[in-house]
CSV table of C-alpha atoms and ligand atoms in Angstrom, one decimal:
chain,number,residue,atom,x,y,z
C,1,MET,CA,216.7,50.8,174.7
C,2,ASN,CA,215.1,53.3,172.6
C,3,ALA,CA,211.9,55.2,173.7
C,4,PRO,CA,208.9,54.2,171.4
C,5,LEU,CA,208.0,56.8,169.1
C,6,PRO,CA,204.9,59.0,169.7
C,7,THR,CA,201.9,58.0,167.3
C,8,PRO,CA,201.6,60.5,164.4
C,9,VAL,CA,198.9,62.9,165.0
C,10,ARG,CA,196.4,62.9,161.9
C,11,ILE,CA,193.7,65.0,161.1
C,12,ARG,CA,190.8,62.4,160.8
C,13,ALA,CA,188.8,62.6,157.7
C,14,ALA,CA,185.0,62.9,158.3
C,15,THR,CA,183.3,59.1,158.3
C,16,ASP,CA,179.8,58.5,158.4
C,17,ALA,CA,177.8,55.9,160.3
C,18,ARG,CA,178.8,53.1,157.8
C,19,GLY,CA,182.3,53.8,157.6
C,20,ARG,CA,181.9,55.8,154.4
C,21,PRO,CA,184.3,59.0,154.2
C,22,LEU,CA,183.4,62.3,152.9
C,23,ARG,CA,185.2,62.8,149.4
C,24,ASP,CA,183.2,64.6,146.8
C,25,LEU,CA,181.0,67.5,147.3
C,26,ARG,CA,178.4,68.5,144.4
C,27,ILE,CA,177.6,72.3,144.5
C,28,SER,CA,174.3,73.4,143.4
C,29,VAL,CA,174.5,77.0,142.3
C,30,LEU,CA,170.7,77.6,141.4
C,31,ASP,CA,167.8,75.9,141.1
C,32,ARG,CA,166.5,77.6,137.8
C,33,CYS,CA,166.9,75.6,134.5
C,34,ASN,CA,166.4,76.8,130.8
C,35,PHE,CA,165.0,73.3,130.1
C,36,ARG,CA,162.4,71.0,131.4
C,37,CYS,CA,163.4,67.6,131.4
C,38,PRO,CA,160.5,65.3,132.0
C,39,TYR,CA,162.6,63.1,134.3
C,40,CYS,CA,163.6,66.1,136.4
C,41,MET,CA,161.4,68.9,136.1
C,42,PRO,CA,158.3,68.2,134.0
C,43,ALA,CA,157.1,71.2,132.3
C,44,ASP,CA,153.4,71.0,133.6
C,45,GLN,CA,154.9,70.9,137.3
C,46,TYR,CA,157.3,74.0,136.5
C,47,PRO,CA,155.9,76.7,134.9
C,48,GLU,CA,158.0,79.8,134.1
C,49,HIS,CA,156.6,81.6,136.9
C,50,HIS,CA,157.5,78.6,139.5
C,51,PRO,CA,158.6,80.0,142.8
C,52,PHE,CA,162.4,79.0,142.5
C,53,LEU,CA,164.9,80.6,144.8
C,54,GLN,CA,165.2,84.4,144.7
C,55,ARG,CA,168.8,86.2,144.7
C,56,HIS,CA,169.0,86.7,148.8
C,57,ASP,CA,168.3,82.8,149.1
C,58,LEU,CA,171.3,81.7,146.8
C,59,LEU,CA,174.8,81.3,148.7
C,60,SER,CA,177.0,84.0,147.3
C,61,PHE,CA,180.2,83.1,145.6
C,62,GLU,CA,182.1,83.7,148.8
C,63,GLU,CA,179.7,81.8,150.9
C,64,ILE,CA,180.2,78.9,148.9
C,65,GLU,CA,184.0,79.1,148.8
C,66,ARG,CA,183.9,79.5,152.6
C,67,LEU,CA,181.9,76.2,153.0
C,68,ALA,CA,184.1,74.8,150.2
C,69,ARG,CA,187.2,75.2,152.3
C,70,VAL,CA,185.7,73.9,155.0
C,71,PHE,CA,184.6,70.8,153.3
C,72,ALA,CA,188.4,70.5,151.8
C,73,GLY,CA,189.6,70.7,155.3
C,74,LEU,CA,187.5,67.5,156.2
C,75,GLY,CA,188.7,65.4,153.3
C,76,VAL,CA,186.7,66.3,150.1
C,77,ARG,CA,188.8,66.1,147.1
C,78,LYS,CA,186.5,66.5,144.3
C,79,LEU,CA,184.0,69.5,143.5
C,80,ARG,CA,181.4,69.3,141.0
C,81,LEU,CA,179.3,72.4,140.2
C,82,THR,CA,175.8,71.6,139.1
C,83,GLY,CA,172.1,72.9,139.3
C,84,GLY,CA,169.5,73.6,138.0
C,85,GLU,CA,171.6,74.7,134.8
C,86,PRO,CA,174.7,75.9,136.6
C,87,LEU,CA,175.6,78.1,133.4
C,88,LEU,CA,172.5,80.3,134.1
C,89,ARG,CA,174.3,81.7,137.1
C,90,ARG,CA,175.8,85.1,136.3
C,91,ASP,CA,179.6,85.5,136.4
C,92,LEU,CA,180.2,81.9,137.2
C,93,PRO,CA,183.8,81.6,135.8
C,94,LEU,CA,184.7,83.8,138.9
C,95,LEU,CA,183.4,81.2,141.3
C,96,VAL,CA,185.2,78.6,139.5
C,97,ALA,CA,188.3,80.7,139.9
C,98,LYS,CA,187.7,80.8,143.7
C,99,LEU,CA,187.3,77.1,143.9
C,100,ALA,CA,190.3,76.2,141.8
C,101,ALA,CA,192.6,78.1,144.3
C,102,ILE,CA,191.1,76.1,147.6
C,103,PRO,CA,194.0,73.5,148.6
C,104,GLY,CA,193.4,69.9,148.7
C,105,VAL,CA,190.7,70.3,146.0
C,106,GLU,CA,192.3,67.9,143.2
C,107,ASP,CA,189.4,67.7,140.7
C,108,LEU,CA,187.0,70.6,139.7
C,109,ALA,CA,184.4,69.7,137.3
C,110,LEU,CA,180.8,71.0,136.3
C,111,THR,CA,177.8,69.2,134.7
C,112,THR,CA,175.7,71.2,132.0
C,113,ASN,CA,172.8,70.7,129.7
C,114,GLY,CA,175.5,72.4,127.0
C,115,VAL,CA,173.5,75.3,125.5
C,116,LEU,CA,175.5,78.1,127.0
C,117,LEU,CA,178.9,76.3,126.4
C,118,PRO,CA,179.8,78.5,123.2
C,119,ARG,CA,179.9,81.4,125.3
C,120,LEU,CA,181.2,80.2,128.5
C,121,ALA,CA,183.4,77.2,127.6
C,122,ALA,CA,186.5,79.3,127.3
C,123,PRO,CA,186.1,81.6,130.4
C,124,LEU,CA,185.4,78.5,132.7
C,125,ARG,CA,188.5,76.7,131.2
C,126,ALA,CA,190.6,79.9,131.7
C,127,ALA,CA,189.4,80.0,135.2
C,128,GLY,CA,190.3,76.6,136.2
C,129,LEU,CA,187.6,74.5,135.5
C,130,GLN,CA,189.3,71.0,134.9
C,131,ARG,CA,186.6,68.7,133.7
C,132,LEU,CA,183.0,68.9,132.1
C,133,THR,CA,180.2,66.6,131.9
C,134,VAL,CA,177.5,67.4,129.2
C,135,SER,CA,173.9,66.1,129.5
C,136,LEU,CA,172.8,64.8,125.9
C,137,ASP,CA,169.8,62.3,126.1
C,138,ALA,CA,169.3,62.0,122.1
C,139,LEU,CA,170.7,62.6,118.8
C,140,ASP,CA,167.2,62.3,117.2
C,141,PRO,CA,166.1,66.2,117.2
C,142,ALA,CA,162.6,65.2,117.9
C,143,ILE,CA,163.1,63.0,121.0
C,144,PHE,CA,165.9,65.5,122.2
C,145,SER,CA,163.3,68.0,122.0
C,146,ARG,CA,160.9,65.9,123.9
C,147,LEU,CA,163.5,65.2,126.2
C,148,SER,CA,164.3,68.9,126.9
C,149,GLY,CA,160.7,69.8,127.7
C,150,GLN,CA,160.6,71.4,124.0
C,151,ARG,CA,163.1,73.9,125.1
C,152,GLY,CA,166.5,72.7,123.5
C,153,ASP,CA,167.7,71.8,120.3
C,154,VAL,CA,170.2,69.0,120.1
C,155,ALA,CA,172.4,71.2,117.3
C,156,GLU,CA,173.0,73.4,120.2
C,157,VAL,CA,174.4,71.0,122.6
C,158,LEU,CA,176.6,69.6,119.9
C,159,ALA,CA,177.9,72.9,119.1
C,160,GLY,CA,178.3,73.5,123.1
C,161,ILE,CA,180.3,70.3,123.2
C,162,ALA,CA,182.7,71.5,120.2
C,163,ALA,CA,183.3,75.0,121.8
C,164,ALA,CA,184.3,72.8,124.9
C,165,GLU,CA,186.8,71.0,122.9
C,166,ARG,CA,188.3,74.1,121.3
C,167,ALA,CA,188.4,75.6,124.6
C,168,GLY,CA,190.8,72.9,125.8
C,169,PHE,CA,188.2,70.3,127.5
C,170,ALA,CA,189.3,66.6,126.9
C,171,ALA,CA,187.5,63.4,127.8
C,172,ILE,CA,184.0,65.1,128.1
C,173,LYS,CA,181.5,63.0,129.9
C,174,ILE,CA,178.1,62.7,128.1
C,175,ASN,CA,175.4,61.8,130.3
C,176,CYS,CA,172.3,60.1,128.7
C,177,VAL,CA,169.4,59.3,131.1
C,178,VAL,CA,167.6,56.4,129.4
C,179,MET,CA,163.6,56.0,129.4
C,180,ARG,CA,161.7,53.4,128.5
C,181,GLY,CA,159.4,54.4,125.4
C,182,VAL,CA,161.2,57.5,125.0
C,183,ASN,CA,164.7,57.1,124.0
C,184,GLU,CA,165.7,53.5,124.2
C,185,GLY,CA,167.1,53.6,120.7
C,186,GLU,CA,169.3,56.4,121.2
C,187,PRO,CA,172.0,54.7,123.2
C,188,LEU,CA,173.4,53.2,120.2
C,189,LYS,CA,173.7,56.2,118.3
C,190,LEU,CA,175.4,58.1,120.9
C,191,ALA,CA,177.7,55.3,121.2
C,192,ALA,CA,178.4,55.3,117.5
C,193,HIS,CA,178.6,59.2,117.3
C,194,PHE,CA,180.9,59.3,120.4
C,195,ARG,CA,183.4,56.1,119.8
C,196,GLY,CA,186.8,57.2,118.8
C,197,SER,CA,186.2,60.9,120.0
C,198,GLY,CA,188.1,60.7,123.3
C,199,HIS,CA,184.7,61.4,125.0
C,200,LEU,CA,183.1,59.2,127.5
C,201,VAL,CA,179.3,58.5,127.2
C,202,ARG,CA,177.8,57.5,130.1
C,203,PHE,CA,174.4,55.6,130.2
C,204,ILE,CA,172.0,56.6,133.4
C,205,GLU,CA,169.2,54.6,134.8
C,206,TYR,CA,166.1,57.0,135.3
C,207,MET,CA,165.8,57.3,138.9
C,208,ASP,CA,163.0,58.0,141.3
C,209,VAL,CA,164.5,61.4,142.6
C,210,GLY,CA,161.8,63.6,143.8
C,211,THR,CA,158.3,63.1,143.7
C,212,LEU,CA,157.2,64.8,141.0
C,213,ASN,CA,158.5,63.1,137.9
C,214,ASP,CA,155.8,60.2,137.6
C,215,TRP,CA,158.6,57.5,138.0
C,216,ARG,CA,157.6,53.8,137.5
C,217,SER,CA,159.9,51.2,137.5
C,218,GLU,CA,158.9,49.9,134.1
C,219,ARG,CA,160.2,53.2,132.5
C,220,VAL,CA,163.6,51.8,133.8
C,221,VAL,CA,165.9,50.7,131.1
C,222,PRO,CA,168.4,48.4,133.1
C,223,SER,CA,171.9,49.0,131.8
C,224,ALA,CA,172.5,45.3,131.2
C,225,GLU,CA,170.0,45.8,128.4
C,226,VAL,CA,171.8,48.9,127.0
C,227,LEU,CA,175.2,47.2,127.4
C,228,ALA,CA,173.8,44.3,125.2
C,229,GLN,CA,172.6,46.4,122.7
C,230,ILE,CA,175.8,48.0,122.2
C,231,ALA,CA,178.0,45.0,122.8
C,232,GLU,CA,176.1,43.7,119.5
C,233,HIS,CA,177.7,46.0,117.3
C,234,TRP,CA,181.3,46.5,119.0
C,235,GLU,CA,183.3,44.0,121.4
C,236,LEU,CA,183.4,45.4,125.0
C,237,ARG,CA,185.6,44.5,128.1
C,238,ALA,CA,184.6,45.8,131.8
C,239,LEU,CA,187.0,48.0,133.2
C,240,GLU,CA,188.0,48.1,137.1
C,241,PRO,CA,186.9,50.7,139.2
C,242,GLY,CA,189.5,53.6,138.7
C,243,TYR,CA,188.9,54.8,142.4
C,244,ARG,CA,186.7,54.4,145.5
C,245,GLY,CA,183.2,55.6,145.1
C,246,GLU,CA,183.3,55.7,141.2
C,247,VAL,CA,179.7,55.4,140.5
C,248,ALA,CA,180.0,54.5,136.8
C,249,GLN,CA,180.9,50.9,135.5
C,250,ARG,CA,183.2,51.5,132.7
C,251,HIS,CA,183.4,49.5,129.6
C,252,ALA,CA,186.2,49.6,126.8
C,253,TYR,CA,185.8,49.0,123.2
C,254,LEU,CA,188.3,46.2,122.2
C,255,ASP,CA,189.1,48.1,119.1
C,256,GLY,CA,190.7,50.9,121.2
C,257,ALA,CA,188.0,53.4,120.2
C,258,GLY,CA,187.4,54.8,124.2
C,259,GLU,CA,185.1,53.7,126.6
C,260,ILE,CA,181.5,53.8,127.7
C,261,GLY,CA,180.0,53.8,131.4
C,262,PHE,CA,176.9,53.1,132.9
C,263,ILE,CA,175.2,54.5,136.2
C,264,SER,CA,173.0,51.7,137.4
C,265,SER,CA,171.8,53.1,140.8
C,266,VAL,CA,168.5,51.3,140.3
C,267,SER,CA,169.6,47.8,139.2
C,268,VAL,CA,173.0,47.8,140.9
C,269,PRO,CA,173.1,50.2,143.6
C,270,PHE,CA,176.3,51.6,145.1
C,271,CYS,CA,175.2,53.0,148.2
C,272,GLY,CA,178.2,51.2,150.1
C,273,GLU,CA,180.9,53.3,148.1
C,274,CYS,CA,179.1,56.4,148.3
C,275,THR,CA,181.3,59.3,149.5
C,276,ARG,CA,179.2,62.1,148.2
C,277,ALA,CA,177.4,64.9,150.0
C,278,ARG,CA,175.5,67.7,148.3
C,279,LEU,CA,175.2,71.2,148.8
C,280,SER,CA,171.9,73.0,147.5
C,281,ALA,CA,172.0,76.7,146.2
C,282,ASP,CA,170.3,77.9,149.4
C,283,GLY,CA,173.0,76.2,151.4
C,284,GLN,CA,171.2,73.0,152.8
C,285,LEU,CA,173.2,70.1,153.0
C,286,TYR,CA,172.0,66.6,151.8
C,287,THR,CA,173.5,63.3,152.5
C,288,CYS,CA,171.6,61.4,150.0
C,289,LEU,CA,170.2,62.0,146.3
C,290,PHE,CA,166.9,60.7,148.1
C,291,ALA,CA,166.8,62.6,151.2
C,292,ARG,CA,163.6,64.1,152.8
C,293,GLU,CA,165.2,67.1,154.1
C,294,GLY,CA,168.6,69.1,154.1
C,295,PHE,CA,170.7,70.4,157.2
C,296,ASP,CA,171.2,74.2,156.9
C,297,LEU,CA,174.5,75.3,156.6
C,298,ARG,CA,173.5,78.9,155.4
C,299,GLY,CA,172.0,80.1,158.9
C,300,PRO,CA,175.1,79.3,160.9
C,301,LEU,CA,177.2,80.7,158.1
C,302,ARG,CA,175.3,83.8,158.0
C,303,ASP,CA,175.2,84.1,162.0
C,304,GLY,CA,178.9,84.3,162.0
C,305,HIS,CA,180.0,80.7,162.8
C,306,ASP,CA,183.8,80.4,162.3
C,307,ASP,CA,185.4,77.8,160.2
C,308,ALA,CA,186.0,75.4,163.0
C,309,ALA,CA,182.2,75.8,164.0
C,310,LEU,CA,181.3,75.0,160.5
C,311,ALA,CA,183.4,72.0,160.1
C,312,ALA,CA,182.0,70.5,163.5
C,313,LEU,CA,178.5,70.9,162.4
C,314,ILE,CA,179.4,69.3,158.9
C,315,THR,CA,181.3,66.4,160.8
C,316,GLY,CA,178.4,65.9,163.3
C,317,ARG,CA,175.9,65.7,160.4
C,318,TRP,CA,178.0,63.2,158.3
C,319,SER,CA,178.9,61.0,161.2
C,320,LEU,CA,175.4,60.4,161.8
C,321,ARG,CA,174.6,59.4,158.0
C,322,ASP,CA,173.1,56.2,157.4
C,323,ASP,CA,171.4,56.6,153.9
C,324,ARG,CA,171.5,53.9,151.5
C,325,TYR,CA,168.2,54.6,149.6
C,326,SER,CA,168.8,52.7,146.3
C,327,GLU,CA,169.7,49.5,148.1
C,328,ARG,CA,166.5,49.7,150.1
C,329,ARG,CA,164.3,51.3,147.2
C,330,ASP,CA,161.6,48.6,147.3
C,331,GLU,CA,161.1,49.0,151.3
C,332,LEU,CA,161.4,52.7,151.4
C,333,ARG,CA,159.8,54.2,148.2
C,334,GLY,CA,156.2,53.8,149.5
C,335,ALA,CA,157.2,54.9,152.9
C,336,ILE,CA,158.9,58.2,152.1
C,337,ARG,CA,156.4,60.6,150.1
C,338,ASP,CA,158.5,63.9,150.2
C,339,ARG,CA,161.9,63.6,148.8
C,340,VAL,CA,164.2,66.5,147.6
C,341,GLU,CA,163.9,67.3,143.8
C,342,MET,CA,166.6,66.6,141.5
C,343,TYR,CA,167.0,70.2,140.1
C,344,HIS,CA,167.4,71.4,143.8
C,345,VAL,CA,169.9,68.8,145.0
C,346,GLY,CA,171.9,68.9,141.8
C,347,GLY,CA,171.9,65.6,140.4
Y,401,LIG,N1,171.3,71.1,134.4
Y,401,LIG,C1,172.5,70.4,134.5
Y,401,LIG,C2,172.3,69.0,133.3
Y,401,LIG,O1,171.3,68.8,132.9
Y,401,LIG,O2,173.4,68.4,133.0
Y,401,LIG,C3,172.8,70.0,135.6
Y,401,LIG,C4,172.0,69.5,136.7
Y,401,LIG,S1,171.1,67.8,136.2
Y,401,LIG,C5,170.1,67.9,137.6
Y,401,LIG,C6,172.3,66.7,136.6
Y,401,LIG,C7,172.2,65.4,136.0
Y,401,LIG,O3,171.2,64.8,136.6
Y,401,LIG,C8,171.8,65.5,134.6
Y,401,LIG,O4,172.8,64.4,133.8
Y,401,LIG,C9,170.7,64.9,134.3
Y,401,LIG,O5,170.3,64.0,133.2
Y,401,LIG,C10,170.3,64.0,135.6
Y,401,LIG,N2,169.1,63.6,136.2
Y,401,LIG,C11,168.0,64.5,136.2
Y,401,LIG,N3,167.1,63.9,136.7
Y,401,LIG,C12,167.3,62.5,136.7
Y,401,LIG,C13,166.6,61.3,136.9
Y,401,LIG,N4,165.4,61.3,137.4
Y,401,LIG,N5,167.2,60.1,136.8
Y,401,LIG,C14,168.8,60.1,136.6
Y,401,LIG,N6,169.1,61.0,136.1
Y,401,LIG,C15,168.7,62.3,136.4
Y,402,LIG,FE1,167.4,71.3,133.8
Y,402,LIG,FE2,169.5,69.5,133.9
Y,402,LIG,FE3,167.0,69.1,135.3
Y,402,LIG,FE4,167.3,68.8,132.6
Y,402,LIG,S1,168.1,67.8,134.1
Y,402,LIG,S2,165.6,69.9,133.8
Y,402,LIG,S3,168.8,70.6,132.0
Y,402,LIG,S4,168.5,70.4,135.5
Y,403,LIG,FE1,174.5,57.6,147.8
Y,403,LIG,FE2,171.9,57.7,148.5
Y,403,LIG,FE3,172.4,57.3,146.1
Y,403,LIG,FE4,172.9,55.4,148.0
Y,403,LIG,S1,170.8,56.3,147.6
Y,403,LIG,S2,174.4,56.0,146.4
Y,403,LIG,S3,173.3,56.7,149.8
Y,403,LIG,S4,173.0,59.3,147.3
């Protein structure tokens, strides 16, 4: 009789207290921004002289690369660069090239307000950036200007998207945060504009991230309402999720003109499938967008911890993760008064 075969040795991916694996990492590369979107960094709260992080506070590209390698070793397959406005970080393509070379990273993406894309789309593409998300809340110039805190011009963002297309980015995601009384008429215009373009507009419910954006539930436009608006004009069919942890619910136009998506973290929370960690520009690990505080990785990194020790710290923190704020919003919202701000943790 043959001896039983030994059980294959597997490296166990990090799993949290609710059985959710660690799959995606959002990396904020700085907290500054050239916009002041009212839902993220309201202008009256963030004047030009606001004490943003200083250069020595920021992780260097080498430090970000090192942490990203450790995360990839723990099962992270998707990296997304964000901010603040990530394109303001000097020499960003050099970081992209470093991250693109990490074994195990299957998807490397970036979210931007798009203004600096005419200059940076081509070098980012050449450095290995695979996918791009551009935030665009309105096509109407006055509404767009208001939603950028009077800092942005919609024509510049459209020029940025055109530059990204020329640089070879396809299927660009276009993010639109919908706010009641501000831009609820814009989703239809955005859907019409991008239908047939190959790009995917995603409508995002206004979230109560942080404590400074004066969020109120009556300012949220539920995704179902936006979907109904668009479905009055074009027939749509709901699509199955493409992978575990996909946050957007996608719908395809029946006439073949592409897809739209909805990120409905207020009306349809998706915490059960949340496989995402966030690294702030100063090296704090956040296990939820609504976390009170981060877990410091910069200190241990600068103190000389080796990769195995960093991996043990991250796995230890992830294994304790029990976050599901969006599922418990009504109960937790009043109780938690200090939540990290969106521009710090990177959206
Ligand atoms: N500056 C870049 C940009 O705006 O694309 C990247 C960082 S921004 C924090 C990332 C994403 O978060 C953007 O698409 C933005 O619209 C979204 N966002 C910010 N605050 C939000 C809020 N309160 N509710 C929903 N989405 C929000
Ligand atoms: Fe800046 Fe993006 Fe926040 Fe707007 S959403 S203020 S562009 S970081
Ligand atoms: Fe993930 Fe926290 Fe958002 Fe839930 S509330 S989906 S746990 S980031």
